[in-house]
CSV table of N, CA and C in Angstrom, one decimal:
chain,number,residue,atom,x,y,z
A,6,UNK,N,0.9,-1.0,0.1
A,6,UNK,CA,0.1,0.2,-0.3
A,6,UNK,C,1.0,1.4,0.3
A,7,UNK,N,0.8,2.0,-0.5
A,7,UNK,CA,1.6,3.2,-1.0
A,7,UNK,C,0.1,4.3,-0.7
A,8,UNK,N,1.0,5.8,0.7
A,8,UNK,CA,0.8,6.3,1.6
A,8,UNK,C,1.3,7.5,1.1
A,9,UNK,N,0.4,9.0,0.4
A,9,UNK,CA,1.3,10.1,0.2
A,9,UNK,C,-0.1,11.2,1.0
A,10,UNK,N,1.0,11.7,1.4
A,10,UNK,CA,0.1,13.0,1.9
A,10,UNK,C,0.9,14.1,1.7
A,11,UNK,N,-0.7,15.0,0.8
A,11,UNK,CA,-0.1,16.9,0.4
A,11,UNK,C,-1.1,17.3,0.7
A,12,UNK,N,-0.3,18.9,0.9
A,12,UNK,CA,-1.2,20.2,1.2
A,12,UNK,C,-1.1,21.1,0.8
A,13,UNK,N,-2.3,20.7,-0.2
A,13,UNK,CA,-2.4,22.6,-1.3
A,13,UNK,C,-3.3,23.1,-0.3
A,14,UNK,N,-3.0,24.7,-1.1
A,14,UNK,CA,-3.9,25.9,-0.6
A,14,UNK,C,-5.1,25.9,-1.0
A,15,UNK,N,-5.8,25.1,-1.6
A,15,UNK,CA,-7.8,24.9,-2.3
A,15,UNK,C,-8.1,23.6,-3.2
A,16,UNK,N,-8.8,23.5,-3.1
A,16,UNK,CA,-9.1,22.1,-3.4
A,16,UNK,C,-9.4,22.3,-4.5
A,17,UNK,N,-9.2,23.1,-5.7
A,17,UNK,CA,-9.5,23.9,-7.1
A,17,UNK,C,-7.3,23.3,-6.7
A,18,UNK,N,-6.2,23.5,-7.3
A,18,UNK,CA,-5.7,24.0,-6.5
A,18,UNK,C,-5.1,21.8,-6.4
A,19,UNK,N,-5.8,21.2,-5.9
A,19,UNK,CA,-5.6,19.7,-5.4
A,19,UNK,C,-5.7,19.0,-6.8
A,20,UNK,N,-7.4,19.4,-7.6
A,20,UNK,CA,-7.8,19.3,-8.2
A,20,UNK,C,-6.8,19.4,-9.5
A,21,UNK,N,-5.6,20.8,-9.8
A,21,UNK,CA,-5.3,20.7,-10.3
A,21,UNK,C,-3.9,19.7,-10.9
A,22,UNK,N,-3.4,20.7,-9.7
A,22,UNK,CA,-2.3,19.2,-9.4
A,22,UNK,C,-2.9,17.8,-9.5
A,23,UNK,N,-3.8,17.3,-9.5
A,23,UNK,CA,-4.5,15.4,-9.6
A,23,UNK,C,-4.1,15.6,-11.0
A,24,UNK,N,-4.7,16.5,-11.3
A,24,UNK,CA,-4.5,16.6,-13.1
A,24,UNK,C,-3.7,16.2,-14.3
A,25,UNK,N,-2.5,16.6,-12.9
A,25,UNK,CA,-1.1,16.9,-14.0
A,25,UNK,C,-0.4,15.4,-13.4
A,26,UNK,N,-0.7,15.0,-12.3
A,26,UNK,CA,0.7,14.3,-11.4
A,26,UNK,C,-0.2,11.9,-11.5
A,27,UNK,N,-1.9,12.1,-11.4
A,27,UNK,CA,-2.5,11.3,-11.2
A,27,UNK,C,-1.5,9.9,-13.8
A,28,UNK,N,-1.4,11.1,-14.9
A,28,UNK,CA,-1.3,10.5,-15.4
A,28,UNK,C,0.6,9.5,-15.3
A,29,UNK,N,0.6,10.5,-14.6
A,29,UNK,CA,2.3,10.2,-14.7
A,29,UNK,C,2.4,9.0,-13.5
A,30,UNK,N,1.7,8.5,-12.5
A,30,UNK,CA,1.6,7.9,-10.9
A,30,UNK,C,1.0,6.7,-11.8
A,31,UNK,N,0.5,6.6,-12.7
A,31,UNK,CA,0.1,5.7,-13.2
A,31,UNK,C,0.4,4.8,-14.5
A,32,UNK,N,1.1,5.7,-15.2
A,32,UNK,CA,2.8,5.6,-16.0
A,32,UNK,C,3.4,4.9,-15.8
A,33,UNK,N,4.0,5.1,-14.0
A,33,UNK,CA,5.1,3.6,-13.4
A,33,UNK,C,4.3,3.3,-12.6
A,34,UNK,N,3.5,2.5,-13.2
A,34,UNK,CA,2.6,0.7,-12.6
A,34,UNK,C,2.3,2.2,-10.5
A,35,UNK,N,2.1,3.2,-10.4
A,35,UNK,CA,0.9,3.4,-10.0
A,35,UNK,C,-1.1,2.7,-9.8
A,36,UNK,N,-1.3,1.7,-8.6
A,36,UNK,CA,-1.8,1.3,-9.4
A,36,UNK,C,-3.2,2.8,-8.4
A,37,UNK,N,-4.3,3.3,-9.9
A,37,UNK,CA,-5.7,3.5,-10.3
A,37,UNK,C,-6.0,3.1,-9.4
A,38,UNK,N,-7.2,1.3,-9.4
A,38,UNK,CA,-8.2,0.9,-9.4
A,38,UNK,C,-8.5,1.5,-7.7
A,39,UNK,N,-8.1,2.0,-6.8
A,39,UNK,CA,-8.7,1.7,-5.6
A,39,UNK,C,-9.6,3.6,-5.3
A,40,UNK,N,-9.4,3.7,-6.8
A,40,UNK,CA,-10.8,5.4,-6.6
A,40,UNK,C,-10.1,6.6,-7.2
A,41,UNK,N,-10.4,8.1,-6.4
A,41,UNK,CA,-9.7,8.8,-6.2
A,41,UNK,C,-9.2,9.1,-4.9
A,42,UNK,N,-8.3,9.4,-4.8
A,42,UNK,CA,-7.5,9.4,-3.4
A,42,UNK,C,-8.5,11.1,-1.9
A,43,UNK,N,-8.7,10.3,-0.6
A,43,UNK,CA,-9.3,10.8,0.1
A,43,UNK,C,-8.2,12.2,0.3
A,44,UNK,N,-9.0,13.3,0.6
A,44,UNK,CA,-9.2,14.6,0.9
A,44,UNK,C,-10.2,14.7,2.2
A,45,UNK,N,-9.4,15.7,3.1
A,45,UNK,CA,-9.4,15.7,3.8
A,45,UNK,C,-9.2,17.2,4.2
A,46,UNK,N,-10.0,18.4,5.6
A,46,UNK,CA,-9.3,19.0,5.7
A,46,UNK,C,-8.4,18.8,7.2
A,47,UNK,N,-6.9,19.7,6.4
A,47,UNK,CA,-6.7,20.7,7.8
A,47,UNK,C,-7.5,21.9,8.8
A,48,UNK,N,-7.0,20.9,10.1
A,48,UNK,CA,-8.4,21.7,11.5
A,48,UNK,C,-6.7,22.6,12.1
A,49,UNK,N,-4.8,22.2,11.7
A,49,UNK,CA,-4.4,23.4,12.5
A,49,UNK,C,-2.7,22.9,12.4
A,50,UNK,N,-2.1,23.8,11.2
A,50,UNK,CA,-1.0,23.1,11.3
A,50,UNK,C,-0.1,25.0,11.6
A,51,UNK,N,1.2,24.7,11.3
A,51,UNK,CA,2.5,25.3,12.0
A,51,UNK,C,3.3,25.7,10.5
A,52,UNK,N,3.3,27.1,10.7
A,52,UNK,CA,4.2,26.9,9.1
A,52,UNK,C,5.5,27.9,10.4
A,53,UNK,N,6.4,27.6,10.1
A,53,UNK,CA,7.9,27.6,11.2
A,53,UNK,C,8.3,30.0,10.1
A,54,UNK,N,8.4,30.0,11.1
A,54,UNK,CA,9.0,32.0,10.7
A,54,UNK,C,7.2,32.1,10.0
A,55,UNK,N,6.3,31.7,9.7
A,55,UNK,CA,5.1,33.3,10.0
A,55,UNK,C,4.6,33.5,11.0
């Protein structure tokens, strides 16, 4: 099983990134049969130096 965590500014930014990266990932053997990635909101985060 492969788990990848990624943070994006918005759902739109995530959709744009997914449309770009998923064909590349599938070409290199990452399974896509499990359906679209799970998306969860971030409740708390810390940005060093902010």
